[in-house]
mmCIF file of C-alpha atoms and ligand atoms in Angstrom:
data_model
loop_
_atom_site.group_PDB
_atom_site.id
_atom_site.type_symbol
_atom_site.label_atom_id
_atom_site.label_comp_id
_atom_site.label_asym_id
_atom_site.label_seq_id
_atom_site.Cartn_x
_atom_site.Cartn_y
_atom_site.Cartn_z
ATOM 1 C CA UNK A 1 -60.615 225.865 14.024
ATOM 2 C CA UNK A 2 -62.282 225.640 17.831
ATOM 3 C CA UNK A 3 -61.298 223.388 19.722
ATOM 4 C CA UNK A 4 -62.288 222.210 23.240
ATOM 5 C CA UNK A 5 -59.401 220.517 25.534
ATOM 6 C CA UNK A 6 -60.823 218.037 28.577
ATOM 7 C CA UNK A 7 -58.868 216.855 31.398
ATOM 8 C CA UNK A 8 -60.744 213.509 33.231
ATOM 9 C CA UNK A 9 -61.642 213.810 36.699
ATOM 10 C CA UNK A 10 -59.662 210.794 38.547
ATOM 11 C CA UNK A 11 -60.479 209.651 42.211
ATOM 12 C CA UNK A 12 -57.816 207.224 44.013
ATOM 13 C CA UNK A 13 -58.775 205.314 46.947
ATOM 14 C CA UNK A 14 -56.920 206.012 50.046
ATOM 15 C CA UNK A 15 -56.444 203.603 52.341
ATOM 16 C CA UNK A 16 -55.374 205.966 55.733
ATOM 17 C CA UNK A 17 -58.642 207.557 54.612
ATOM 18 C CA UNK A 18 -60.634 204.773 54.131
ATOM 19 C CA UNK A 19 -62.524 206.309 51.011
ATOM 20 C CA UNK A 20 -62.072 208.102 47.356
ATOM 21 C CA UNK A 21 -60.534 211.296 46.885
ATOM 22 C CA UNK A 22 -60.109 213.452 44.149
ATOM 23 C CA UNK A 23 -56.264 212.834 42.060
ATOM 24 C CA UNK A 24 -56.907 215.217 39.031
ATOM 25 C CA UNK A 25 -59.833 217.582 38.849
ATOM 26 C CA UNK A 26 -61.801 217.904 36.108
ATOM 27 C CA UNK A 27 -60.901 220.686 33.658
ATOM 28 C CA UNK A 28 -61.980 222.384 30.398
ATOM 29 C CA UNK A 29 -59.948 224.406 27.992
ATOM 30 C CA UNK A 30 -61.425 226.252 24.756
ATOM 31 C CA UNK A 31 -58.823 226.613 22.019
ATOM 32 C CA UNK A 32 -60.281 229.687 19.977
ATOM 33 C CA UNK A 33 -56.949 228.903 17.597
ATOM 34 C CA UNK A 34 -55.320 225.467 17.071
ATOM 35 C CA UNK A 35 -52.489 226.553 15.585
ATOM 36 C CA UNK A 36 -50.924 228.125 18.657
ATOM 37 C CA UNK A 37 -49.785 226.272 22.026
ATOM 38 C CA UNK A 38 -52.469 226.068 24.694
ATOM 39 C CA UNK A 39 -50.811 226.923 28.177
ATOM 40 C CA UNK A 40 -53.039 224.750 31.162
ATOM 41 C CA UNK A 41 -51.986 225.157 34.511
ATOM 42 C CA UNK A 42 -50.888 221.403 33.946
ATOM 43 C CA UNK A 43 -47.848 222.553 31.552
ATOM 44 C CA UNK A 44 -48.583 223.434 27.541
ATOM 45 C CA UNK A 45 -49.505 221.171 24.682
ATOM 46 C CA UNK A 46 -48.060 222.555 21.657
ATOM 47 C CA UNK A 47 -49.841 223.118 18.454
ATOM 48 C CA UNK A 48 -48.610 219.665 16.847
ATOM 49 C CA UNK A 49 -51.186 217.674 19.156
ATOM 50 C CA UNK A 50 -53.758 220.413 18.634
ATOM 51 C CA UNK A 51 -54.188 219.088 14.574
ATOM 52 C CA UNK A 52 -54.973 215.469 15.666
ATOM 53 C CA UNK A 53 -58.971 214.268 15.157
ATOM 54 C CA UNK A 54 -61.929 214.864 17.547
ATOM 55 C CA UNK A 55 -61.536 212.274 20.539
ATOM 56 C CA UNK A 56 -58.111 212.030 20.320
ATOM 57 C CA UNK A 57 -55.566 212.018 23.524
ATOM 58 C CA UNK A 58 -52.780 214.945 23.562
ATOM 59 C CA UNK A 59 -50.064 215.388 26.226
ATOM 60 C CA UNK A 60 -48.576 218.189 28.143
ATOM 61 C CA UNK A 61 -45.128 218.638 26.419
ATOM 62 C CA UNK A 62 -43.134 218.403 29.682
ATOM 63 C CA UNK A 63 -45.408 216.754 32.063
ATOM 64 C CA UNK A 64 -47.176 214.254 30.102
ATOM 65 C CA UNK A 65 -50.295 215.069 31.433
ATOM 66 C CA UNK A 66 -53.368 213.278 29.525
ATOM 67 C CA UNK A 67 -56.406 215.647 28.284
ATOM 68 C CA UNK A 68 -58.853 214.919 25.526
ATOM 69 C CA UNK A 69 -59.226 216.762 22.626
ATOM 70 C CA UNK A 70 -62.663 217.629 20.739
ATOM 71 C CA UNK A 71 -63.853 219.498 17.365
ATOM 72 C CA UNK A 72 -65.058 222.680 19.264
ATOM 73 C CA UNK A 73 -69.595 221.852 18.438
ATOM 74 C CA UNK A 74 -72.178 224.708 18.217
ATOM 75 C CA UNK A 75 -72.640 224.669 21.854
ATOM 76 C CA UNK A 76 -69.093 224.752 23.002
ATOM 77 C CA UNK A 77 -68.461 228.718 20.746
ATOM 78 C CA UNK A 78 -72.368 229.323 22.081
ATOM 79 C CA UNK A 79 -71.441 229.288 25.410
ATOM 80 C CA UNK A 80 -67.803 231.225 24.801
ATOM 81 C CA UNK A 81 -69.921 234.305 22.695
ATOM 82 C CA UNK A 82 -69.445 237.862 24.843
ATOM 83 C CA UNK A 83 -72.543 238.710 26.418
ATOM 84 C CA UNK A 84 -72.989 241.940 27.551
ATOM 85 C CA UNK A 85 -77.070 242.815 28.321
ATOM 86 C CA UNK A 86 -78.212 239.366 30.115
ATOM 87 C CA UNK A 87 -79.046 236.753 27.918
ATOM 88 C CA UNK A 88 -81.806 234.378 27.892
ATOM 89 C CA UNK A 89 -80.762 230.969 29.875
ATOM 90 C CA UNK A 90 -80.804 227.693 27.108
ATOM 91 C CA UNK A 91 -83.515 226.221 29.625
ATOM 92 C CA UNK A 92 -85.898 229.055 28.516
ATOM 93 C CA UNK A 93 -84.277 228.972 24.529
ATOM 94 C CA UNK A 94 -85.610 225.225 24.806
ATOM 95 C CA UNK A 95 -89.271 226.146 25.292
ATOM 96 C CA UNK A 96 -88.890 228.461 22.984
ATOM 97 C CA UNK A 97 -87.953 226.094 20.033
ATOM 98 C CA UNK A 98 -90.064 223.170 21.354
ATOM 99 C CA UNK A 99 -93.472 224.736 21.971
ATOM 100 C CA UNK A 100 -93.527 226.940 18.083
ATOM 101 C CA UNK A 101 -92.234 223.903 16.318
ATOM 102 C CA UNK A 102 -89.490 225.968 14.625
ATOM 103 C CA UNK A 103 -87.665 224.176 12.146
ATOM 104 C CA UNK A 104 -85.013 224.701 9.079
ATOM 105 C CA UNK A 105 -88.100 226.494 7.200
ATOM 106 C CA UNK A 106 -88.866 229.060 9.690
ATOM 107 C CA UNK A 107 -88.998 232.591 9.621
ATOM 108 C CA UNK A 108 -88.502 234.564 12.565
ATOM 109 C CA UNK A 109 -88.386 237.760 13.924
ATOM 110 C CA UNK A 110 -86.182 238.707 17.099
ATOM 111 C CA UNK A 111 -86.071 241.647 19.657
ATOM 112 C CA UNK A 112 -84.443 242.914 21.134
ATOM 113 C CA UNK A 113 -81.267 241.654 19.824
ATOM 114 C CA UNK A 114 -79.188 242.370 22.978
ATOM 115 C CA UNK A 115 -75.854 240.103 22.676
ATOM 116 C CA UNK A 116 -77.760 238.630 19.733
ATOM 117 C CA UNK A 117 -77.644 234.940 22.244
ATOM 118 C CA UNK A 118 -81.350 234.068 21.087
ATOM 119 C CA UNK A 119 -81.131 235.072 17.466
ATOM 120 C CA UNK A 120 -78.169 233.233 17.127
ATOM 121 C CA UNK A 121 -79.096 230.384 18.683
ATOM 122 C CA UNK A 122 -82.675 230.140 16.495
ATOM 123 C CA UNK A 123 -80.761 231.215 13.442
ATOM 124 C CA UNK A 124 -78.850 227.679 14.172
ATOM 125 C CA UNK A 125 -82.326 225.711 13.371
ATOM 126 C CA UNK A 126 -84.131 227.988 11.002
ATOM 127 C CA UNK A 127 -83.914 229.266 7.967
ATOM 128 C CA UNK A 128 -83.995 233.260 8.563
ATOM 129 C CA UNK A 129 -83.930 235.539 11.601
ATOM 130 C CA UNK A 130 -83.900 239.152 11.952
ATOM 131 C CA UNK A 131 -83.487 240.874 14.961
ATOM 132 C CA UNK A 132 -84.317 244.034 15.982
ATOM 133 C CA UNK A 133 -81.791 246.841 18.334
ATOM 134 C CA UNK A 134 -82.028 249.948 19.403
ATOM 135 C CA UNK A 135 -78.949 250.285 21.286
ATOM 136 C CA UNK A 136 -76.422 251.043 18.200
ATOM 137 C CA UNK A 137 -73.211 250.568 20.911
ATOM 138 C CA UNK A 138 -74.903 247.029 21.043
ATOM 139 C CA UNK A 139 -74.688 246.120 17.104
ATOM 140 C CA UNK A 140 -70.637 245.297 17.323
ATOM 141 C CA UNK A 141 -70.754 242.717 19.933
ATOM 142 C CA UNK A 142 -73.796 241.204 18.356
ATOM 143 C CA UNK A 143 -71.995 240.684 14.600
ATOM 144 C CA UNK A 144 -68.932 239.409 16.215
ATOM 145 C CA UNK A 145 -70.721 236.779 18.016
ATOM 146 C CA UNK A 146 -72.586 235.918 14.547
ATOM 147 C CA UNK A 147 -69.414 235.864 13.156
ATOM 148 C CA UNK A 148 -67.506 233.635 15.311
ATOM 149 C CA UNK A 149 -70.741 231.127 14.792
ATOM 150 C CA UNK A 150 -70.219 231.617 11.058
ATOM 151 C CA UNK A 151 -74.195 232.402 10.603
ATOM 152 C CA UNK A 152 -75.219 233.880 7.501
ATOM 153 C CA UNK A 153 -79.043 233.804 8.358
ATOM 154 C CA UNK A 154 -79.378 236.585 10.385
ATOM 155 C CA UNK A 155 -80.137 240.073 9.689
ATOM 156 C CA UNK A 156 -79.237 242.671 12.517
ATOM 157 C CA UNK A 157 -81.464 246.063 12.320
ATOM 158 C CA UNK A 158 -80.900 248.854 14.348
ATOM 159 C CA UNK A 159 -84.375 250.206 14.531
ATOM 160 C CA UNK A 160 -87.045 250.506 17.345
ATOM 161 C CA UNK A 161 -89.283 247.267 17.122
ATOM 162 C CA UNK A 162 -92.159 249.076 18.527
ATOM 163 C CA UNK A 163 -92.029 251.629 15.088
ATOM 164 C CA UNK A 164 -92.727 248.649 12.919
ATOM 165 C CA UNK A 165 -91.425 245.270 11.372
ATOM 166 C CA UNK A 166 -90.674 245.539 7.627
ATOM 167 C CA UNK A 167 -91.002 241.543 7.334
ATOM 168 C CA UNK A 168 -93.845 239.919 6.612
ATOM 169 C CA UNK A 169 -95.430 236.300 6.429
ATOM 170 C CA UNK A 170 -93.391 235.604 9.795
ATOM 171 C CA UNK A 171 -93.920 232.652 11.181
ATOM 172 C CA UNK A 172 -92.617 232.981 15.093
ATOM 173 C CA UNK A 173 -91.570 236.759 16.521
ATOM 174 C CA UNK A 174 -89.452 236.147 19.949
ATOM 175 C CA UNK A 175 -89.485 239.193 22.510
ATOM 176 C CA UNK A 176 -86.949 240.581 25.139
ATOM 177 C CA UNK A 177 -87.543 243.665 25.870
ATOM 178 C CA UNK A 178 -88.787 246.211 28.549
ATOM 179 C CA UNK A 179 -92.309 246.740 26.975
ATOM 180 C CA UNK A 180 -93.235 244.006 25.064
ATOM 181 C CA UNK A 181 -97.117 245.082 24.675
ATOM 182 C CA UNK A 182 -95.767 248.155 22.488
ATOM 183 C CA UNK A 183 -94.572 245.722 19.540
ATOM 184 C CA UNK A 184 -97.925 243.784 19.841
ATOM 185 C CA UNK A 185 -99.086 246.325 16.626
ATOM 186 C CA UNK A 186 -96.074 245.569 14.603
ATOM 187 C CA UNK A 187 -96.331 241.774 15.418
ATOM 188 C CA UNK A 188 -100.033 241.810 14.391
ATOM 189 C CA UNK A 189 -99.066 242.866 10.890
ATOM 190 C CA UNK A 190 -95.926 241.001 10.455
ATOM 191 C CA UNK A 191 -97.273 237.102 11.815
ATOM 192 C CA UNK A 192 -98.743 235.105 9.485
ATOM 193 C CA UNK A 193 -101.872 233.360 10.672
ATOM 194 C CA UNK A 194 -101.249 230.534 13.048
ATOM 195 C CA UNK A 195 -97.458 231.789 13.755
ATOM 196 C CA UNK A 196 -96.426 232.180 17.912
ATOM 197 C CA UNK A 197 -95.355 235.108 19.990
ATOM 198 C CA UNK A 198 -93.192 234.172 22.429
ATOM 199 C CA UNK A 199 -92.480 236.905 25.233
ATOM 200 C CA UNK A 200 -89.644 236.973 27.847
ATOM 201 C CA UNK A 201 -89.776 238.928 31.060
ATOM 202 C CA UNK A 202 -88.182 238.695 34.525
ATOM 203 C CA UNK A 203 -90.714 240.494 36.493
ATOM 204 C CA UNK A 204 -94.622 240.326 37.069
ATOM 205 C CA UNK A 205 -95.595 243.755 35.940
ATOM 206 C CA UNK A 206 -94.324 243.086 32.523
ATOM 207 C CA UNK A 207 -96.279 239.466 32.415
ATOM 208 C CA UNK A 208 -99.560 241.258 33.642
ATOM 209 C CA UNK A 209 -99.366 244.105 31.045
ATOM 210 C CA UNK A 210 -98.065 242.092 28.292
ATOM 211 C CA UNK A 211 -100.885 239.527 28.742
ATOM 212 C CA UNK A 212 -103.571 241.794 29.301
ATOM 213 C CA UNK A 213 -102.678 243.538 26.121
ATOM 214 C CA UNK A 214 -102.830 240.594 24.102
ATOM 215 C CA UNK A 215 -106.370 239.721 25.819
ATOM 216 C CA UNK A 216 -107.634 242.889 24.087
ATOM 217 C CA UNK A 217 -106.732 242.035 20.749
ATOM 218 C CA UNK A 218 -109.022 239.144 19.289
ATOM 219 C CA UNK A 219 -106.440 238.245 16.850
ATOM 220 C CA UNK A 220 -104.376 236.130 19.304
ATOM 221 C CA UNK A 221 -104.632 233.643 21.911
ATOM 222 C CA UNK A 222 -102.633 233.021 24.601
ATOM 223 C CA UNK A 223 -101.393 229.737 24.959
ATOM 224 C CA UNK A 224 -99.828 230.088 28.528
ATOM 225 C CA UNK A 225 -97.433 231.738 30.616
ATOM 226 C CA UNK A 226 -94.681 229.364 32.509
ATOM 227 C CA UNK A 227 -91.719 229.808 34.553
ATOM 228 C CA UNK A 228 -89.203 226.782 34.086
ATOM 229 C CA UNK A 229 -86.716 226.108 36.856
ATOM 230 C CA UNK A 230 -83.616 223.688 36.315
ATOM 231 C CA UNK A 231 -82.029 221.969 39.338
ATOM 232 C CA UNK A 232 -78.899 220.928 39.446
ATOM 233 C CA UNK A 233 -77.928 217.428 41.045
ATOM 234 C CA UNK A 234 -74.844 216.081 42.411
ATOM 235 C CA UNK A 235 -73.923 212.584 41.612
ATOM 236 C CA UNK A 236 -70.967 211.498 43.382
ATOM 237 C CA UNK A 237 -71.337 207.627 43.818
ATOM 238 C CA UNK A 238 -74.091 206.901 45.990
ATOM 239 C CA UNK A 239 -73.851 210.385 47.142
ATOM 240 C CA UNK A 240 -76.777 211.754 45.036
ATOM 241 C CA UNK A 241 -78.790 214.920 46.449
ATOM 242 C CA UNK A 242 -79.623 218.386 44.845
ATOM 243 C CA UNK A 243 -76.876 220.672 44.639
ATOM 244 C CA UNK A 244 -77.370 223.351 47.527
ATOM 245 C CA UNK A 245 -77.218 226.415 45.554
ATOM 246 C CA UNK A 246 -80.137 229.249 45.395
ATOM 247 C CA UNK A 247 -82.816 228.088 43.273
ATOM 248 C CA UNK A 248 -82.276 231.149 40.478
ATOM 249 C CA UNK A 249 -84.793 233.020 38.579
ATOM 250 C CA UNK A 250 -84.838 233.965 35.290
ATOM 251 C CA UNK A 251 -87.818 234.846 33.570
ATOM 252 C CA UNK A 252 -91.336 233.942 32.856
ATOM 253 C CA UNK A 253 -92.340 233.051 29.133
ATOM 254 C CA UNK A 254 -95.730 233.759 27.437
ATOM 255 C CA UNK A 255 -96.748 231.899 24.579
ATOM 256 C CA UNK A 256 -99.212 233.376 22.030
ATOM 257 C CA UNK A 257 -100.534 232.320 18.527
ATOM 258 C CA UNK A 258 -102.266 234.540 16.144
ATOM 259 C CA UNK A 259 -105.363 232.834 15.265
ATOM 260 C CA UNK A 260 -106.699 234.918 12.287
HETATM 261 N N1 SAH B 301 -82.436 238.132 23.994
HETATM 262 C C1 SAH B 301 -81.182 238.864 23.973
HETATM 263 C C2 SAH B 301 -81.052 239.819 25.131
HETATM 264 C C3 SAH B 301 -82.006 240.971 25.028
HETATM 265 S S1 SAH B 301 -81.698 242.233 26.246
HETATM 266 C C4 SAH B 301 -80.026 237.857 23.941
HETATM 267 O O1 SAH B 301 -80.281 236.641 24.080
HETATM 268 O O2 SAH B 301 -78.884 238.247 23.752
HETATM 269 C C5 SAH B 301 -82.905 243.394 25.762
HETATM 270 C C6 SAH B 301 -82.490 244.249 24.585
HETATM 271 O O3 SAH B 301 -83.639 244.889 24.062
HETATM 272 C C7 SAH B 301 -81.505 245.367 24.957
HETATM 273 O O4 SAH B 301 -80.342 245.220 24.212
HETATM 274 C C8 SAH B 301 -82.262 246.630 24.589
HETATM 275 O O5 SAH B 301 -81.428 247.656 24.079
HETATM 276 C C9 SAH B 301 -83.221 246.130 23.513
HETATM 277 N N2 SAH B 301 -84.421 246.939 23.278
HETATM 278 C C10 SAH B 301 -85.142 247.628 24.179
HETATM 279 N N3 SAH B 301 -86.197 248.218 23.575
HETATM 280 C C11 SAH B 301 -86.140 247.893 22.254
HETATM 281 C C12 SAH B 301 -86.962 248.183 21.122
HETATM 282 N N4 SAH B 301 -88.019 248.965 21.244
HETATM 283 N N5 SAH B 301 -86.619 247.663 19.916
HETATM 284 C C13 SAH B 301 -85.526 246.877 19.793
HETATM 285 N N6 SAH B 301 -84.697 246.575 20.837
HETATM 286 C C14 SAH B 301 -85.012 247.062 22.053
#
């Protein structure tokens, strides 16, 4: 079973210093297989302490250092599965679920499939996705990482979105792909009325063509098109200011509904 091993950041004061500093940095280990020792660069903890509950405290077996153990969540193999084309960020993922409403009756409809991030991810909450790939050298990496999430909801094709989608009565399709506006003829037979289209691109072009060629087709509306940005903050006692990293890009989202 997963597990996830945490090591406590500790500060000390200093006196000659006059102010905190750092004792123990913080640390994070995923166990892919408690039953085998975990080596940290703090010493090993053998597979004895590895079998004790979620929240527990284990010890390094020579150095007695402290870490925390936890039951290895969703999130925690999520963020461990191989990812080999880029993969959506969970900022964008969270639009995604929040604006369509999808829930544990859902049906959706995923392409392309990529490192199969998304589909897993939706195939968490709903009841049935499919995804669509053309690359076949792709498919491997993508039922591994289903695999290691222990999904049995999702159903990996390798076939060309833009030639068609065999399901029907779908109530979200999710798109990340070159040329999104080339499925908009297979989504238009395979949403149900009311479903969403959402579409994920990283440049302009692709938002301009996409949107344009859903403006043409009197069966949908678009909702909107956003770009979300996330900003990390550092919190470090009364220290508190953005982090000063590059504000990153990702992609821009476009949300469409079929209306009839
Ligand atoms: N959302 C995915 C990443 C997708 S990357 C994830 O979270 O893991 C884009 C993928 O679309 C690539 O793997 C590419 O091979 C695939 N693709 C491109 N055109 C396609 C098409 N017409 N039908 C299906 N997949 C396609």
């Amino acid at each position: 079973m997963p597990k996830i091993l945490f090591r406590r950041e500790k500060k000390e004061f200093v006196p000659e210093l006059n102010r905190e500093v750092t004792s123990v940095k913080a640390k994070q280990y995923f166990v892919s297989d408690d039953s085998k020792i975990v080596h940290t660069s703090e010493g090993s903890i053998p597979a004895s302490e590895l079998v004790k509950p979620s929240g527990s405290k284990v010890f390094t077996q020579n150095s007695n250092k402290e870490f925390v153990l936890l039951k290895a969540d969703f999130i925690d193999v999520y963020k461990r599965l191989r990812k080999l084309p880029q993969t959506i960020p969970l900022k964008d993922i969270g639009f995604i679920v929040t604006e369509t409403g999808i829930d544990k009756d859902s049906i959706v409809v995923d392409a392309g499939a990529g490192s199969g991030a998304l589909s897993c991810f939706l195939a968490h909450l709903c009841k049935h996705v499919t995804t669509y790939e053309i690359r076949s050298d792709f498919l491997a990496n993508v039922e591994s990482n289903i695999q290691s999430l222990g999904l049995k909801n999702i159903c990996v094709k390798n076939k060309s979105i833009y030639d068609g989608i065999e399901e029907t009565n779908v109530d979200v399709v999710t798109l990340d792909l070159p040329e999104p506006w080339l499925a908009l003829p297979s989504v238009e037979k395979a949403l149900r009325v009311g479903g969403f289209v959402v579409s994920y691109s990283p440049s302009v072009p692709q938002i301009v063509d996409f949107v344009s060629a859903v403006q043409k087709n009197e069966k949908f509306l678009i909702i909107k098109t956003v770009e979300l940005s996330e900003r990390l903050w550092e919190v470090n006692g009364r220290r508190v200011r953005p982090k000063s990293i590059e504000i990153g890009h990702s992609g821009f989202l476009t949300l469409v509904r079929r209306i009839c």
